[in-house]
PDB file of C-alpha atoms in Angstrom:
ATOM      1  CA  UNK A   1       1.340   6.467   7.831  1.00 63.00           C
ATOM      2  CA  UNK A   2       0.759   3.148   6.097  1.00 60.00           C
ATOM      3  CA  UNK A   3       0.105   3.623   2.405  1.00 59.00           C
ATOM      4  CA  UNK A   4      -0.587   1.836  -0.802  1.00 56.00           C
ATOM      5  CA  UNK A   5      -1.446  -1.649   0.330  1.00 53.00           C
ATOM      6  CA  UNK A   6      -3.877  -4.201  -1.056  1.00 46.00           C
ATOM      7  CA  UNK A   7      -5.657  -6.687   1.143  1.00 44.00           C
ATOM      8  CA  UNK A   8      -4.717 -10.369   0.822  1.00 41.00           C
ATOM      9  CA  UNK A   9      -6.772 -12.456  -1.547  1.00 39.00           C
ATOM     10  CA  UNK A  10      -9.594 -14.455  -0.055  1.00 38.00           C
ATOM     11  CA  UNK A  11     -10.880 -17.748  -1.369  1.00 38.00           C
ATOM     12  CA  UNK A  12     -14.531 -18.713  -1.468  1.00 40.00           C
ATOM     13  CA  UNK A  13     -14.226 -19.931   2.120  1.00 37.00           C
ATOM     14  CA  UNK A  14     -12.937 -16.536   3.249  1.00 38.00           C
ATOM     15  CA  UNK A  15      -9.548 -17.953   4.223  1.00 37.00           C
ATOM     16  CA  UNK A  16      -6.470 -15.838   3.637  1.00 38.00           C
ATOM     17  CA  UNK A  17      -4.599 -17.275   0.679  1.00 38.00           C
ATOM     18  CA  UNK A  18      -1.543 -15.082   0.387  1.00 41.00           C
ATOM     19  CA  UNK A  19       1.479 -16.058   2.425  1.00 43.00           C
ATOM     20  CA  UNK A  20       0.185 -19.492   3.410  1.00 44.00           C
ATOM     21  CA  UNK A  21       2.794 -21.493   1.508  1.00 50.00           C
ATOM     22  CA  UNK A  22       3.091 -22.856  -1.992  1.00 49.00           C
ATOM     23  CA  UNK A  23       1.516 -26.188  -1.084  1.00 55.00           C
ATOM     24  CA  UNK A  24      -1.801 -24.460  -0.377  1.00 59.00           C
ATOM     25  CA  UNK A  25      -1.681 -22.098  -3.363  1.00 58.00           C
ATOM     26  CA  UNK A  26      -2.472 -24.728  -5.960  1.00 71.00           C
ATOM     27  CA  UNK A  27      -5.380 -26.347  -7.769  1.00 77.00           C
ATOM     28  CA  UNK A  28      -7.652 -26.188  -4.716  1.00 78.00           C
ATOM     29  CA  UNK A  29      -7.852 -22.398  -4.924  1.00 83.00           C
ATOM     30  CA  UNK A  30      -6.982 -21.772  -8.579  1.00 87.00           C
ATOM     31  CA  UNK A  31     -10.635 -22.482  -9.372  1.00 88.00           C
ATOM     32  CA  UNK A  32     -11.622 -19.463  -7.262  1.00 93.00           C
ATOM     33  CA  UNK A  33     -10.128 -17.185  -9.951  1.00 94.00           C
ATOM     34  CA  UNK A  34     -12.110 -17.316 -13.225  1.00 94.00           C
ATOM     35  CA  UNK A  35      -9.396 -15.385 -15.061  1.00 94.00           C
ATOM     36  CA  UNK A  36      -6.969 -18.279 -14.530  1.00 93.00           C
ATOM     37  CA  UNK A  37      -9.210 -20.725 -16.387  1.00 92.00           C
ATOM     38  CA  UNK A  38      -7.912 -19.548 -19.780  1.00 94.00           C
ATOM     39  CA  UNK A  39      -5.009 -20.845 -21.812  1.00 94.00           C
ATOM     40  CA  UNK A  40      -2.371 -18.736 -23.557  1.00 93.00           C
ATOM     41  CA  UNK A  41       0.598 -19.319 -25.851  1.00 90.00           C
ATOM     42  CA  UNK A  42      -0.588 -22.402 -27.714  1.00 88.00           C
ATOM     43  CA  UNK A  43      -2.667 -23.991 -24.994  1.00 90.00           C
ATOM     44  CA  UNK A  44      -0.483 -23.311 -21.944  1.00 93.00           C
ATOM     45  CA  UNK A  45      -2.534 -22.637 -18.776  1.00 91.00           C
ATOM     46  CA  UNK A  46      -2.236 -19.013 -17.719  1.00 93.00           C
ATOM     47  CA  UNK A  47       0.146 -18.370 -14.805  1.00 90.00           C
ATOM     48  CA  UNK A  48      -0.158 -14.825 -13.481  1.00 91.00           C
ATOM     49  CA  UNK A  49       2.816 -13.332 -11.609  1.00 85.00           C
ATOM     50  CA  UNK A  50       2.108  -9.585 -11.784  1.00 84.00           C
ATOM     51  CA  UNK A  51       0.009  -9.262  -8.639  1.00 79.00           C
ATOM     52  CA  UNK A  52       2.257  -6.463  -7.369  1.00 70.00           C
ATOM     53  CA  UNK A  53       0.896  -4.309 -10.196  1.00 77.00           C
ATOM     54  CA  UNK A  54      -2.692  -5.594 -10.401  1.00 84.00           C
ATOM     55  CA  UNK A  55      -4.200  -8.218  -8.111  1.00 85.00           C
ATOM     56  CA  UNK A  56      -6.696 -10.554  -9.716  1.00 92.00           C
ATOM     57  CA  UNK A  57     -10.068 -11.015  -8.043  1.00 93.00           C
ATOM     58  CA  UNK A  58     -11.553 -14.323  -6.914  1.00 94.00           C
ATOM     59  CA  UNK A  59     -15.116 -15.193  -7.852  1.00 96.00           C
ATOM     60  CA  UNK A  60     -16.462 -14.180  -4.437  1.00 94.00           C
ATOM     61  CA  UNK A  61     -15.177 -10.616  -4.991  1.00 94.00           C
ATOM     62  CA  UNK A  62     -16.409 -10.440  -8.568  1.00 97.00           C
ATOM     63  CA  UNK A  63     -19.828 -11.601  -7.397  1.00 97.00           C
ATOM     64  CA  UNK A  64     -19.924  -8.966  -4.654  1.00 95.00           C
ATOM     65  CA  UNK A  65     -18.984  -6.264  -7.171  1.00 96.00           C
ATOM     66  CA  UNK A  66     -21.653  -7.413  -9.611  1.00 97.00           C
ATOM     67  CA  UNK A  67     -24.235  -7.603  -6.824  1.00 96.00           C
ATOM     68  CA  UNK A  68     -23.464  -4.033  -5.830  1.00 97.00           C
ATOM     69  CA  UNK A  69     -23.778  -2.797  -9.414  1.00 97.00           C
ATOM     70  CA  UNK A  70     -27.046  -4.669  -9.877  1.00 97.00           C
ATOM     71  CA  UNK A  71     -28.712  -3.716  -6.572  1.00 97.00           C
ATOM     72  CA  UNK A  72     -27.023  -0.858  -4.695  1.00 97.00           C
ATOM     73  CA  UNK A  73     -25.056   1.305  -7.128  1.00 97.00           C
ATOM     74  CA  UNK A  74     -25.163   4.905  -5.854  1.00 97.00           C
ATOM     75  CA  UNK A  75     -22.888   7.611  -4.459  1.00 95.00           C
ATOM     76  CA  UNK A  76     -21.750   7.150  -0.879  1.00 95.00           C
ATOM     77  CA  UNK A  77     -22.370   9.968   1.610  1.00 95.00           C
ATOM     78  CA  UNK A  78     -24.270  11.908  -1.052  1.00 92.00           C
ATOM     79  CA  UNK A  79     -27.892  10.816  -0.788  1.00 93.00           C
ATOM     80  CA  UNK A  80     -30.685   9.849   1.585  1.00 94.00           C
ATOM     81  CA  UNK A  81     -32.382   7.345  -0.702  1.00 96.00           C
ATOM     82  CA  UNK A  82     -32.217   3.595  -0.120  1.00 97.00           C
ATOM     83  CA  UNK A  83     -29.471   2.806  -2.632  1.00 97.00           C
ATOM     84  CA  UNK A  84     -27.169   5.534  -1.329  1.00 97.00           C
ATOM     85  CA  UNK A  85     -27.736   4.444   2.268  1.00 97.00           C
ATOM     86  CA  UNK A  86     -26.911   0.814   1.443  1.00 97.00           C
ATOM     87  CA  UNK A  87     -23.830   1.842  -0.549  1.00 97.00           C
ATOM     88  CA  UNK A  88     -22.648   4.068   2.289  1.00 97.00           C
ATOM     89  CA  UNK A  89     -23.166   1.334   4.868  1.00 97.00           C
ATOM     90  CA  UNK A  90     -21.198  -1.154   2.745  1.00 96.00           C
ATOM     91  CA  UNK A  91     -18.410   1.385   2.129  1.00 96.00           C
ATOM     92  CA  UNK A  92     -18.005   2.188   5.810  1.00 97.00           C
ATOM     93  CA  UNK A  93     -18.184  -1.500   6.735  1.00 97.00           C
ATOM     94  CA  UNK A  94     -15.280  -2.110   4.359  1.00 95.00           C
ATOM     95  CA  UNK A  95     -13.276   0.639   6.087  1.00 96.00           C
ATOM     96  CA  UNK A  96     -14.012  -1.025   9.435  1.00 97.00           C
ATOM     97  CA  UNK A  97     -12.738  -4.359   8.121  1.00 96.00           C
ATOM     98  CA  UNK A  98      -9.539  -2.805   6.758  1.00 96.00           C
ATOM     99  CA  UNK A  99      -8.956  -0.954  10.033  1.00 97.00           C
ATOM    100  CA  UNK A 100      -9.320  -4.180  12.005  1.00 97.00           C
ATOM    101  CA  UNK A 101      -7.081  -6.049   9.568  1.00 96.00           C
ATOM    102  CA  UNK A 102      -4.120  -3.680  10.039  1.00 95.00           C
ATOM    103  CA  UNK A 103      -4.777  -2.880  13.701  1.00 96.00           C
ATOM    104  CA  UNK A 104      -5.892   0.715  13.151  1.00 96.00           C
ATOM    105  CA  UNK A 105      -7.767   2.392  15.985  1.00 96.00           C
ATOM    106  CA  UNK A 106     -10.830   3.104  13.837  1.00 96.00           C
ATOM    107  CA  UNK A 107     -12.094   3.601  10.301  1.00 96.00           C
ATOM    108  CA  UNK A 108     -11.027   7.256  10.619  1.00 96.00           C
ATOM    109  CA  UNK A 109      -7.449   6.081  10.003  1.00 95.00           C
ATOM    110  CA  UNK A 110      -8.386   4.434   6.675  1.00 95.00           C
ATOM    111  CA  UNK A 111      -8.536   6.353   3.380  1.00 95.00           C
ATOM    112  CA  UNK A 112      -9.224   4.487   0.150  1.00 94.00           C
ATOM    113  CA  UNK A 113      -7.149   5.481  -2.891  1.00 93.00           C
ATOM    114  CA  UNK A 114      -6.502   3.917  -6.285  1.00 89.00           C
ATOM    115  CA  UNK A 115      -3.078   2.653  -5.184  1.00 87.00           C
ATOM    116  CA  UNK A 116       0.351   3.579  -3.863  1.00 89.00           C
ATOM    117  CA  UNK A 117       1.019   6.273  -6.468  1.00 92.00           C
ATOM    118  CA  UNK A 118      -2.106   8.231  -5.583  1.00 95.00           C
ATOM    119  CA  UNK A 119      -1.670   7.596  -1.852  1.00 95.00           C
ATOM    120  CA  UNK A 120       1.916   8.871  -1.653  1.00 96.00           C
ATOM    121  CA  UNK A 121       1.185  11.825  -3.919  1.00 97.00           C
ATOM    122  CA  UNK A 122      -1.745  12.653  -1.644  1.00 97.00           C
ATOM    123  CA  UNK A 123       0.562  12.684   1.377  1.00 97.00           C
ATOM    124  CA  UNK A 124       3.178  14.764  -0.461  1.00 97.00           C
ATOM    125  CA  UNK A 125       0.695  17.313  -1.752  1.00 96.00           C
ATOM    126  CA  UNK A 126      -1.177  17.714   1.549  1.00 97.00           C
ATOM    127  CA  UNK A 127       0.983  16.919   4.569  1.00 97.00           C
ATOM    128  CA  UNK A 128       4.175  17.636   2.612  1.00 97.00           C
ATOM    129  CA  UNK A 129       3.091  21.077   1.440  1.00 96.00           C
ATOM    130  CA  UNK A 130       1.895  21.982   4.915  1.00 97.00           C
ATOM    131  CA  UNK A 131       4.991  20.767   6.781  1.00 97.00           C
ATOM    132  CA  UNK A 132       8.053  20.729   4.514  1.00 97.00           C
ATOM    133  CA  UNK A 133      10.110  23.765   3.568  1.00 96.00           C
ATOM    134  CA  UNK A 134      13.597  24.731   2.465  1.00 97.00           C
ATOM    135  CA  UNK A 135      16.293  22.726   4.238  1.00 97.00           C
ATOM    136  CA  UNK A 136      13.906  20.184   5.728  1.00 98.00           C
ATOM    137  CA  UNK A 137      15.007  16.619   5.055  1.00 98.00           C
ATOM    138  CA  UNK A 138      13.191  13.546   3.785  1.00 98.00           C
ATOM    139  CA  UNK A 139      15.019  10.219   4.163  1.00 98.00           C
ATOM    140  CA  UNK A 140      14.374   7.560   1.524  1.00 98.00           C
ATOM    141  CA  UNK A 141      16.281   4.475   0.408  1.00 97.00           C
ATOM    142  CA  UNK A 142      17.930   3.827  -2.948  1.00 96.00           C
ATOM    143  CA  UNK A 143      15.594   0.855  -3.432  1.00 94.00           C
ATOM    144  CA  UNK A 144      12.320   2.781  -3.388  1.00 95.00           C
ATOM    145  CA  UNK A 145       9.686   2.388  -6.088  1.00 91.00           C
ATOM    146  CA  UNK A 146       9.194   5.474  -8.260  1.00 91.00           C
ATOM    147  CA  UNK A 147       5.888   6.025  -6.472  1.00 93.00           C
ATOM    148  CA  UNK A 148       7.897   6.816  -3.349  1.00 96.00           C
ATOM    149  CA  UNK A 149      10.609   8.870  -5.056  1.00 97.00           C
ATOM    150  CA  UNK A 150       9.076  11.170  -7.665  1.00 97.00           C
ATOM    151  CA  UNK A 151       6.573  12.942  -5.353  1.00 97.00           C
ATOM    152  CA  UNK A 152       9.417  13.923  -3.026  1.00 98.00           C
ATOM    153  CA  UNK A 153      11.683  14.921  -5.908  1.00 98.00           C
ATOM    154  CA  UNK A 154       8.984  17.281  -7.179  1.00 97.00           C
ATOM    155  CA  UNK A 155       8.560  18.760  -3.723  1.00 96.00           C
ATOM    156  CA  UNK A 156      12.320  19.118  -3.363  1.00 97.00           C
ATOM    157  CA  UNK A 157      12.616  20.961  -6.681  1.00 97.00           C
ATOM    158  CA  UNK A 158       9.763  23.277  -5.781  1.00 96.00           C
ATOM    159  CA  UNK A 159      10.514  23.973  -2.129  1.00 95.00           C
ATOM    160  CA  UNK A 160      14.144  23.195  -1.506  1.00 97.00           C
ATOM    161  CA  UNK A 161      13.471  20.075   0.528  1.00 98.00           C
ATOM    162  CA  UNK A 162      16.607  17.945   0.902  1.00 98.00           C
ATOM    163  CA  UNK A 163      16.369  14.268  -0.028  1.00 98.00           C
ATOM    164  CA  UNK A 164      18.757  11.840   1.628  1.00 98.00           C
ATOM    165  CA  UNK A 165      19.077   8.220   0.510  1.00 98.00           C
ATOM    166  CA  UNK A 166      19.946   5.219   2.664  1.00 98.00           C
ATOM    167  CA  UNK A 167      22.026   2.677   0.798  1.00 97.00           C
ATOM    168  CA  UNK A 168      21.812  -1.115   0.675  1.00 96.00           C
ATOM    169  CA  UNK A 169      24.334  -3.437   2.278  1.00 96.00           C
ATOM    170  CA  UNK A 170      26.301  -6.254   0.657  1.00 95.00           C
ATOM    171  CA  UNK A 171      23.280  -8.602   0.797  1.00 94.00           C
ATOM    172  CA  UNK A 172      21.000  -5.977  -0.805  1.00 94.00           C
ATOM    173  CA  UNK A 173      19.137  -5.361   2.426  1.00 95.00           C
ATOM    174  CA  UNK A 174      18.436  -1.863   3.679  1.00 96.00           C
ATOM    175  CA  UNK A 175      21.576  -0.661   5.451  1.00 97.00           C
ATOM    176  CA  UNK A 176      20.033   0.301   8.780  1.00 98.00           C
ATOM    177  CA  UNK A 177      23.233   1.706  10.353  1.00 98.00           C
ATOM    178  CA  UNK A 178      23.655   3.994   7.349  1.00 98.00           C
ATOM    179  CA  UNK A 179      20.017   5.103   7.494  1.00 98.00           C
ATOM    180  CA  UNK A 180      20.412   5.968  11.166  1.00 98.00           C
ATOM    181  CA  UNK A 181      23.338   8.268  10.337  1.00 98.00           C
ATOM    182  CA  UNK A 182      21.055  10.244   8.014  1.00 98.00           C
ATOM    183  CA  UNK A 183      18.600  11.158  10.757  1.00 98.00           C
ATOM    184  CA  UNK A 184      18.991  14.491  12.453  1.00 97.00           C
ATOM    185  CA  UNK A 185      17.227  17.631  13.663  1.00 97.00           C
ATOM    186  CA  UNK A 186      16.195  18.598  10.102  1.00 98.00           C
ATOM    187  CA  UNK A 187      14.635  15.208   9.358  1.00 98.00           C
ATOM    188  CA  UNK A 188      10.875  15.630   8.939  1.00 98.00           C
ATOM    189  CA  UNK A 189       9.944  12.375   7.230  1.00 98.00           C
ATOM    190  CA  UNK A 190      11.323   8.880   6.681  1.00 98.00           C
ATOM    191  CA  UNK A 191       9.611   7.280   3.669  1.00 98.00           C
ATOM    192  CA  UNK A 192      10.607   3.676   2.973  1.00 97.00           C
ATOM    193  CA  UNK A 193       9.129   0.457   1.685  1.00 95.00           C
ATOM    194  CA  UNK A 194       8.355  -2.333   4.128  1.00 95.00           C
ATOM    195  CA  UNK A 195       9.169  -5.093   1.612  1.00 93.00           C
ATOM    196  CA  UNK A 196      10.995  -4.484  -1.656  1.00 90.00           C
ATOM    197  CA  UNK A 197       8.961  -5.209  -4.780  1.00 81.00           C
ATOM    198  CA  UNK A 198      12.201  -6.174  -6.567  1.00 84.00           C
ATOM    199  CA  UNK A 199      14.492  -7.720  -3.964  1.00 86.00           C
ATOM    200  CA  UNK A 200      11.950  -9.081  -1.483  1.00 86.00           C
ATOM    201  CA  UNK A 201      14.040  -7.631   1.354  1.00 92.00           C
ATOM    202  CA  UNK A 202      12.129  -6.835   4.544  1.00 94.00           C
ATOM    203  CA  UNK A 203      13.028  -3.548   6.197  1.00 96.00           C
ATOM    204  CA  UNK A 204      13.497  -3.449  10.003  1.00 96.00           C
ATOM    205  CA  UNK A 205      10.463  -1.250  10.463  1.00 94.00           C
ATOM    206  CA  UNK A 206      10.426  -1.308  14.261  1.00 95.00           C
ATOM    207  CA  UNK A 207      13.920   0.133  14.513  1.00 97.00           C
ATOM    208  CA  UNK A 208      13.265   2.669  11.745  1.00 97.00           C
ATOM    209  CA  UNK A 209      10.078   3.970  13.352  1.00 96.00           C
ATOM    210  CA  UNK A 210      11.699   4.218  16.786  1.00 97.00           C
ATOM    211  CA  UNK A 211      14.705   6.088  15.412  1.00 98.00           C
ATOM    212  CA  UNK A 212      12.568   8.457  13.347  1.00 98.00           C
ATOM    213  CA  UNK A 213      10.335   9.256  16.277  1.00 97.00           C
ATOM    214  CA  UNK A 214      13.462   9.865  18.332  1.00 97.00           C
ATOM    215  CA  UNK A 215      14.270  12.896  16.162  1.00 98.00           C
ATOM    216  CA  UNK A 216      10.653  14.014  15.900  1.00 97.00           C
ATOM    217  CA  UNK A 217      10.121  12.756  12.341  1.00 98.00           C
ATOM    218  CA  UNK A 218       7.097  11.119  10.775  1.00 97.00           C
ATOM    219  CA  UNK A 219       7.252   7.759   8.983  1.00 97.00           C
ATOM    220  CA  UNK A 220       5.580   6.854   5.704  1.00 97.00           C
ATOM    221  CA  UNK A 221       5.630   3.105   5.100  1.00 96.00           C
ATOM    222  CA  UNK A 222       4.976   1.716   1.620  1.00 94.00           C
ATOM    223  CA  UNK A 223       3.284  -1.536   2.553  1.00 93.00           C
ATOM    224  CA  UNK A 224       2.177  -2.709  -0.895  1.00 88.00           C
ATOM    225  CA  UNK A 225       4.232  -5.893  -0.669  1.00 87.00           C
ATOM    226  CA  UNK A 226       3.971  -6.576   3.056  1.00 91.00           C
ATOM    227  CA  UNK A 227       0.328  -6.349   4.094  1.00 90.00           C
ATOM    228  CA  UNK A 228      -0.800  -9.105   1.685  1.00 84.00           C
ATOM    229  CA  UNK A 229       1.940 -11.462   2.895  1.00 84.00           C
ATOM    230  CA  UNK A 230       2.577 -10.917   6.585  1.00 90.00           C
ATOM    231  CA  UNK A 231       0.852  -9.581   9.702  1.00 92.00           C
ATOM    232  CA  UNK A 232       1.091  -5.782   9.922  1.00 92.00           C
ATOM    233  CA  UNK A 233      -0.167  -3.929  12.997  1.00 92.00           C
ATOM    234  CA  UNK A 234      -0.102  -0.157  12.815  1.00 90.00           C
TER     235      UNK A 234
END
């Protein structure tokens, strides 16, 4: 399961902007983001660094959103009239694009949510309730975002699920050898972040997935920080 990611920002040309190097993330593309045209704090140009919480939208996205509101606004999958059909077609086309972007087999593997918090809670309250019981173990890391801790803590308090936490090593990377010692026959889920939103550390996902599958466990990967900045193929 790959949850809670945002697609990389696209400039007016459609080129991927995130992760292409600081030299290319300058004045040439700053103009694509109307929000950045303002000044704050006594005339200082706005510099926005909170994209992990809320990504700003380039003009091409804002224009597409406005065009939809002006021409096609209607419920998807809920009507047979022209506006609903166009909205549904656009919605499903977006799912196709996301599926292709992350290497999913089809749009059926893509579910849109408001963000990581809703996505992980959705997994915990559906798959978790159906598959986790007393004594079953969920392996996390000590570096997880609250979005990937609290849902499992609530399930643990309610159902007796055991939470086990992989530590970090001396360089504040995920301690893979320690995580591997936590896996066993009671492990049902390994839920970790791909890239830390605080430390920037990249988890060795290939080894984690292989080890988890080796004990019959599922893997939930918080990819909020990785998908916009590096190739991810599910």
